[in-house]
Amino acid sequence: MHPVKGRAAALGAQTGLCVHMLAAAVGLSLIAARSPVVYDGIKLLGAAYLVYLGIRAVAAARRTAHERRAGREFTGGPHDTSALRASTGDGPTRGRWRPGFTQGFFTNVLNPKAALFFLSILPQFVHGGGSTTRQIFFLGILDVLTGVVYWFALAAVAARLRALLARPKIRYRWELTTGWLFIAIGIGVAAAS
């Protein structure tokens, strides 16, 4: 993954948290937390999205395996970076940040635990002397900014590992493993409803 795409996914995920922060500040998360139907609906949407991401990763792994069998493996020497650029997105796809942002956004918007965090954890740090809404906004923004720093650092580490993950066999195993893991987590979340 190109670092720009990783940072876009991080910003998307943190923007998704902003939705929960705003909902908590105006009290909508309370309705979702107290209504089993709303909570289960959000939970099932989140589970379905995880299964969707898993299916996409498994399909990508199969494409990788098919390409490898078709003889499209990288043939360049250790200094041939054209294949690496093509596989990691350094070329013309560099500015395409929208898919990563969207995926990160929906991952957190459809996460009922994120809503419950803003509903149950943040209020514990709110004191009665000031505006509850203002305090939730402040604490939520602090959480989001801390998350941005963390995810940007993680994206930088992942960018360093992308040469390793660009190898077809390793990429295949990575995509297949993460795909099935997402599917299993999605099914587990749906079954826990």
PDB file of N, CA, C and O in Angstrom, residues 34-79:
ATOM      1  N   ARG A  34     -29.696   2.280  23.754  1.00  0.00           N
ATOM      2  CA  ARG A  34     -30.860   1.813  24.523  1.00  0.00           C
ATOM      3  C   ARG A  34     -31.866   1.063  23.670  1.00  0.00           C
ATOM      4  O   ARG A  34     -32.779   0.443  24.208  1.00  0.00           O
ATOM      5  N   SER A  35     -31.729   1.118  22.366  1.00  0.00           N
ATOM      6  CA  SER A  35     -32.653   0.407  21.480  1.00  0.00           C
ATOM      7  C   SER A  35     -31.945  -0.800  20.886  1.00  0.00           C
ATOM      8  O   SER A  35     -31.068  -0.653  20.028  1.00  0.00           O
ATOM      9  N   PRO A  36     -32.322  -1.980  21.318  1.00  0.00           N
ATOM     10  CA  PRO A  36     -31.676  -3.180  20.785  1.00  0.00           C
ATOM     11  C   PRO A  36     -31.822  -3.305  19.263  1.00  0.00           C
ATOM     12  O   PRO A  36     -30.931  -3.799  18.596  1.00  0.00           O
ATOM     13  N   VAL A  37     -32.933  -2.838  18.722  1.00  0.00           N
ATOM     14  CA  VAL A  37     -33.151  -2.941  17.278  1.00  0.00           C
ATOM     15  C   VAL A  37     -32.136  -2.065  16.523  1.00  0.00           C
ATOM     16  O   VAL A  37     -31.514  -2.510  15.561  1.00  0.00           O
ATOM     17  N   VAL A  38     -31.956  -0.836  16.979  1.00  0.00           N
ATOM     18  CA  VAL A  38     -30.999   0.066  16.329  1.00  0.00           C
ATOM     19  C   VAL A  38     -29.586  -0.467  16.491  1.00  0.00           C
ATOM     20  O   VAL A  38     -28.810  -0.527  15.536  1.00  0.00           O
ATOM     21  N   TYR A  39     -29.239  -0.892  17.712  1.00  0.00           N
ATOM     22  CA  TYR A  39     -27.894  -1.409  17.968  1.00  0.00           C
ATOM     23  C   TYR A  39     -27.622  -2.652  17.117  1.00  0.00           C
ATOM     24  O   TYR A  39     -26.573  -2.763  16.486  1.00  0.00           O
ATOM     25  N   ASP A  40     -28.577  -3.584  17.087  1.00  0.00           N
ATOM     26  CA  ASP A  40     -28.390  -4.797  16.288  1.00  0.00           C
ATOM     27  C   ASP A  40     -28.306  -4.482  14.803  1.00  0.00           C
ATOM     28  O   ASP A  40     -27.555  -5.129  14.063  1.00  0.00           O
ATOM     29  N   GLY A  41     -29.071  -3.481  14.363  1.00  0.00           N
ATOM     30  CA  GLY A  41     -29.002  -3.077  12.953  1.00  0.00           C
ATOM     31  C   GLY A  41     -27.622  -2.563  12.588  1.00  0.00           C
ATOM     32  O   GLY A  41     -27.048  -2.945  11.560  1.00  0.00           O
ATOM     33  N   ILE A  42     -27.062  -1.697  13.439  1.00  0.00           N
ATOM     34  CA  ILE A  42     -25.713  -1.176  13.200  1.00  0.00           C
ATOM     35  C   ILE A  42     -24.699  -2.315  13.240  1.00  0.00           C
ATOM     36  O   ILE A  42     -23.792  -2.407  12.412  1.00  0.00           O
ATOM     37  N   LYS A  43     -24.889  -3.210  14.183  1.00  0.00           N
ATOM     38  CA  LYS A  43     -23.977  -4.344  14.342  1.00  0.00           C
ATOM     39  C   LYS A  43     -24.011  -5.252  13.107  1.00  0.00           C
ATOM     40  O   LYS A  43     -22.966  -5.680  12.602  1.00  0.00           O
ATOM     41  N   LEU A  44     -25.200  -5.540  12.600  1.00  0.00           N
ATOM     42  CA  LEU A  44     -25.317  -6.402  11.412  1.00  0.00           C
ATOM     43  C   LEU A  44     -24.758  -5.719  10.164  1.00  0.00           C
ATOM     44  O   LEU A  44     -24.141  -6.374   9.318  1.00  0.00           O
ATOM     45  N   LEU A  45     -24.964  -4.410  10.054  1.00  0.00           N
ATOM     46  CA  LEU A  45     -24.356  -3.682   8.927  1.00  0.00           C
ATOM     47  C   LEU A  45     -22.836  -3.747   9.008  1.00  0.00           C
ATOM     48  O   LEU A  45     -22.156  -3.956   7.994  1.00  0.00           O
ATOM     49  N   GLY A  46     -22.300  -3.587  10.204  1.00  0.00           N
ATOM     50  CA  GLY A  46     -20.857  -3.686  10.386  1.00  0.00           C
ATOM     51  C   GLY A  46     -20.342  -5.080  10.059  1.00  0.00           C
ATOM     52  O   GLY A  46     -19.301  -5.240   9.415  1.00  0.00           O
ATOM     53  N   ALA A  47     -21.066  -6.108  10.482  1.00  0.00           N
ATOM     54  CA  ALA A  47     -20.672  -7.492  10.192  1.00  0.00           C
ATOM     55  C   ALA A  47     -20.699  -7.748   8.684  1.00  0.00           C
ATOM     56  O   ALA A  47     -19.781  -8.366   8.133  1.00  0.00           O
ATOM     57  N   ALA A  48     -21.744  -7.266   8.026  1.00  0.00           N
ATOM     58  CA  ALA A  48     -21.844  -7.445   6.574  1.00  0.00           C
ATOM     59  C   ALA A  48     -20.699  -6.742   5.858  1.00  0.00           C
ATOM     60  O   ALA A  48     -20.135  -7.260   4.884  1.00  0.00           O
ATOM     61  N   TYR A  49     -20.319  -5.582   6.352  1.00  0.00           N
ATOM     62  CA  TYR A  49     -19.220  -4.852   5.729  1.00  0.00           C
ATOM     63  C   TYR A  49     -17.901  -5.603   5.910  1.00  0.00           C
ATOM     64  O   TYR A  49     -17.090  -5.676   4.995  1.00  0.00           O
ATOM     65  N   LEU A  50     -17.674  -6.197   7.088  1.00  0.00           N
ATOM     66  CA  LEU A  50     -16.467  -6.995   7.297  1.00  0.00           C
ATOM     67  C   LEU A  50     -16.430  -8.197   6.363  1.00  0.00           C
ATOM     68  O   LEU A  50     -15.384  -8.521   5.795  1.00  0.00           O
ATOM     69  N   VAL A  51     -17.569  -8.867   6.193  1.00  0.00           N
ATOM     70  CA  VAL A  51     -17.624 -10.007   5.266  1.00  0.00           C
ATOM     71  C   VAL A  51     -17.326  -9.534   3.849  1.00  0.00           C
ATOM     72  O   VAL A  51     -16.566 -10.173   3.111  1.00  0.00           O
ATOM     73  N   TYR A  52     -17.889  -8.393   3.463  1.00  0.00           N
ATOM     74  CA  TYR A  52     -17.619  -7.821   2.137  1.00  0.00           C
ATOM     75  C   TYR A  52     -16.127  -7.552   1.949  1.00  0.00           C
ATOM     76  O   TYR A  52     -15.541  -7.911   0.921  1.00  0.00           O
ATOM     77  N   LEU A  53     -15.474  -6.935   2.951  1.00  0.00           N
ATOM     78  CA  LEU A  53     -14.034  -6.678   2.863  1.00  0.00           C
ATOM     79  C   LEU A  53     -13.259  -7.983   2.762  1.00  0.00           C
ATOM     80  O   LEU A  53     -12.281  -8.081   2.016  1.00  0.00           O
ATOM     81  N   GLY A  54     -13.684  -8.988   3.521  1.00  0.00           N
ATOM     82  CA  GLY A  54     -13.026 -10.283   3.472  1.00  0.00           C
ATOM     83  C   GLY A  54     -13.147 -10.943   2.113  1.00  0.00           C
ATOM     84  O   GLY A  54     -12.170 -11.491   1.581  1.00  0.00           O
ATOM     85  N   ILE A  55     -14.321 -10.892   1.533  1.00  0.00           N
ATOM     86  CA  ILE A  55     -14.533 -11.475   0.194  1.00  0.00           C
ATOM     87  C   ILE A  55     -13.664 -10.763  -0.829  1.00  0.00           C
ATOM     88  O   ILE A  55     -13.060 -11.401  -1.703  1.00  0.00           O
ATOM     89  N   ARG A  56     -13.568  -9.439  -0.718  1.00  0.00           N
ATOM     90  CA  ARG A  56     -12.696  -8.691  -1.642  1.00  0.00           C
ATOM     91  C   ARG A  56     -11.241  -9.102  -1.491  1.00  0.00           C
ATOM     92  O   ARG A  56     -10.522  -9.242  -2.476  1.00  0.00           O
ATOM     93  N   ALA A  57     -10.784  -9.307  -0.245  1.00  0.00           N
ATOM     94  CA  ALA A  57      -9.393  -9.707  -0.020  1.00  0.00           C
ATOM     95  C   ALA A  57      -9.132 -11.114  -0.548  1.00  0.00           C
ATOM     96  O   ALA A  57      -8.084 -11.370  -1.154  1.00  0.00           O
ATOM     97  N   VAL A  58     -10.077 -12.037  -0.337  1.00  0.00           N
ATOM     98  CA  VAL A  58      -9.909 -13.399  -0.859  1.00  0.00           C
ATOM     99  C   VAL A  58      -9.890 -13.373  -2.386  1.00  0.00           C
ATOM    100  O   VAL A  58      -9.075 -14.055  -3.018  1.00  0.00           O
ATOM    101  N   ALA A  59     -10.763 -12.564  -2.994  1.00  0.00           N
ATOM    102  CA  ALA A  59     -10.760 -12.449  -4.459  1.00  0.00           C
ATOM    103  C   ALA A  59      -9.437 -11.863  -4.954  1.00  0.00           C
ATOM    104  O   ALA A  59      -8.893 -12.315  -5.976  1.00  0.00           O
ATOM    105  N   ALA A  60      -8.900 -10.888  -4.232  1.00  0.00           N
ATOM    106  CA  ALA A  60      -7.599 -10.311  -4.611  1.00  0.00           C
ATOM    107  C   ALA A  60      -6.499 -11.355  -4.500  1.00  0.00           C
ATOM    108  O   ALA A  60      -5.593 -11.421  -5.342  1.00  0.00           O
ATOM    109  N   ALA A  61      -6.571 -12.201  -3.479  1.00  0.00           N
ATOM    110  CA  ALA A  61      -5.583 -13.274  -3.323  1.00  0.00           C
ATOM    111  C   ALA A  61      -5.671 -14.250  -4.482  1.00  0.00           C
ATOM    112  O   ALA A  61      -4.647 -14.689  -5.022  1.00  0.00           O
ATOM    113  N   ARG A  62      -6.863 -14.555  -4.908  1.00  0.00           N
ATOM    114  CA  ARG A  62      -7.024 -15.476  -6.045  1.00  0.00           C
ATOM    115  C   ARG A  62      -6.508 -14.849  -7.331  1.00  0.00           C
ATOM    116  O   ARG A  62      -5.909 -15.529  -8.157  1.00  0.00           O
ATOM    117  N   ARG A  63      -6.728 -13.543  -7.495  1.00  0.00           N
ATOM    118  CA  ARG A  63      -6.177 -12.860  -8.680  1.00  0.00           C
ATOM    119  C   ARG A  63      -4.653 -12.914  -8.656  1.00  0.00           C
ATOM    120  O   ARG A  63      -4.013 -13.136  -9.679  1.00  0.00           O
ATOM    121  N   THR A  64      -4.076 -12.696  -7.467  1.00  0.00           N
ATOM    122  CA  THR A  64      -2.623 -12.756  -7.324  1.00  0.00           C
ATOM    123  C   THR A  64      -2.109 -14.134  -7.707  1.00  0.00           C
ATOM    124  O   THR A  64      -1.125 -14.261  -8.435  1.00  0.00           O
ATOM    125  N   ALA A  65      -2.788 -15.180  -7.229  1.00  0.00           N
ATOM    126  CA  ALA A  65      -2.367 -16.544  -7.548  1.00  0.00           C
ATOM    127  C   ALA A  65      -2.513 -16.814  -9.039  1.00  0.00           C
ATOM    128  O   ALA A  65      -1.639 -17.438  -9.656  1.00  0.00           O
ATOM    129  N   HIS A  66      -3.603 -16.328  -9.626  1.00  0.00           N
ATOM    130  CA  HIS A  66      -3.822 -16.520 -11.071  1.00  0.00           C
ATOM    131  C   HIS A  66      -2.734 -15.811 -11.878  1.00  0.00           C
ATOM    132  O   HIS A  66      -2.206 -16.372 -12.842  1.00  0.00           O
ATOM    133  N   GLU A  67      -2.401 -14.593 -11.486  1.00  0.00           N
ATOM    134  CA  GLU A  67      -1.347 -13.856 -12.180  1.00  0.00           C
ATOM    135  C   GLU A  67      -0.014 -14.571 -12.061  1.00  0.00           C
ATOM    136  O   GLU A  67       0.755 -14.636 -13.014  1.00  0.00           O
ATOM    137  N   ARG A  68       0.244 -15.131 -10.896  1.00  0.00           N
ATOM    138  CA  ARG A  68       1.503 -15.842 -10.697  1.00  0.00           C
ATOM    139  C   ARG A  68       1.551 -17.086 -11.574  1.00  0.00           C
ATOM    140  O   ARG A  68       2.560 -17.389 -12.194  1.00  0.00           O
ATOM    141  N   ARG A  69       0.424 -17.807 -11.636  1.00  0.00           N
ATOM    142  CA  ARG A  69       0.381 -19.003 -12.477  1.00  0.00           C
ATOM    143  C   ARG A  69       0.480 -18.649 -13.953  1.00  0.00           C
ATOM    144  O   ARG A  69       0.997 -19.416 -14.746  1.00  0.00           O
ATOM    145  N   ALA A  70      -0.039 -17.472 -14.293  1.00  0.00           N
ATOM    146  CA  ALA A  70      -0.006 -17.054 -15.700  1.00  0.00           C
ATOM    147  C   ALA A  70       1.376 -16.558 -16.114  1.00  0.00           C
ATOM    148  O   ALA A  70       1.586 -16.184 -17.260  1.00  0.00           O
ATOM    149  N   GLY A  71       2.307 -16.530 -15.169  1.00  0.00           N
ATOM    150  CA  GLY A  71       3.674 -16.144 -15.511  1.00  0.00           C
ATOM    151  C   GLY A  71       3.932 -14.655 -15.494  1.00  0.00           C
ATOM    152  O   GLY A  71       4.858 -14.168 -16.117  1.00  0.00           O
ATOM    153  N   ARG A  72       3.122 -13.914 -14.748  1.00  0.00           N
ATOM    154  CA  ARG A  72       3.308 -12.462 -14.687  1.00  0.00           C
ATOM    155  C   ARG A  72       4.131 -12.037 -13.486  1.00  0.00           C
ATOM    156  O   ARG A  72       4.057 -10.892 -13.055  1.00  0.00           O
ATOM    157  N   GLU A  73       4.883 -12.968 -12.893  1.00  0.00           N
ATOM    158  CA  GLU A  73       5.721 -12.606 -11.751  1.00  0.00           C
ATOM    159  C   GLU A  73       6.763 -11.607 -12.189  1.00  0.00           C
ATOM    160  O   GLU A  73       7.107 -11.498 -13.363  1.00  0.00           O
ATOM    161  N   PHE A  74       7.262 -10.886 -11.235  1.00  0.00           N
ATOM    162  CA  PHE A  74       8.282  -9.892 -11.514  1.00  0.00           C
ATOM    163  C   PHE A  74       9.545 -10.585 -11.991  1.00  0.00           C
ATOM    164  O   PHE A  74      10.025 -11.515 -11.366  1.00  0.00           O
ATOM    165  N   THR A  75      10.082 -10.126 -13.108  1.00  0.00           N
ATOM    166  CA  THR A  75      11.277 -10.747 -13.670  1.00  0.00           C
ATOM    167  C   THR A  75      12.483  -9.850 -13.575  1.00  0.00           C
ATOM    168  O   THR A  75      13.567 -10.250 -13.929  1.00  0.00           O
ATOM    169  N   GLY A  76      12.300  -8.651 -13.097  1.00  0.00           N
ATOM    170  CA  GLY A  76      13.419  -7.719 -13.011  1.00  0.00           C
ATOM    171  C   GLY A  76      14.377  -8.107 -11.910  1.00  0.00           C
ATOM    172  O   GLY A  76      14.060  -8.880 -11.013  1.00  0.00           O
ATOM    173  N   GLY A  77      15.570  -7.586 -11.987  1.00  0.00           N
ATOM    174  CA  GLY A  77      16.593  -7.848 -10.990  1.00  0.00           C
ATOM    175  C   GLY A  77      16.345  -7.041  -9.734  1.00  0.00           C
ATOM    176  O   GLY A  77      15.311  -6.390  -9.594  1.00  0.00           O
ATOM    177  N   PRO A  78      17.286  -7.067  -8.799  1.00  0.00           N
ATOM    178  CA  PRO A  78      17.083  -6.373  -7.525  1.00  0.00           C
ATOM    179  C   PRO A  78      16.986  -4.858  -7.670  1.00  0.00           C
ATOM    180  O   PRO A  78      16.468  -4.194  -6.797  1.00  0.00           O
ATOM    181  N   HIS A  79      17.440  -4.326  -8.804  1.00  0.00           N
ATOM    182  CA  HIS A  79      17.377  -2.871  -8.980  1.00  0.00           C
ATOM    183  C   HIS A  79      16.258  -2.456  -9.925  1.00  0.00           C
ATOM    184  O   HIS A  79      16.133  -1.288 -10.246  1.00  0.00           O
TER     185      HIS A  79
END
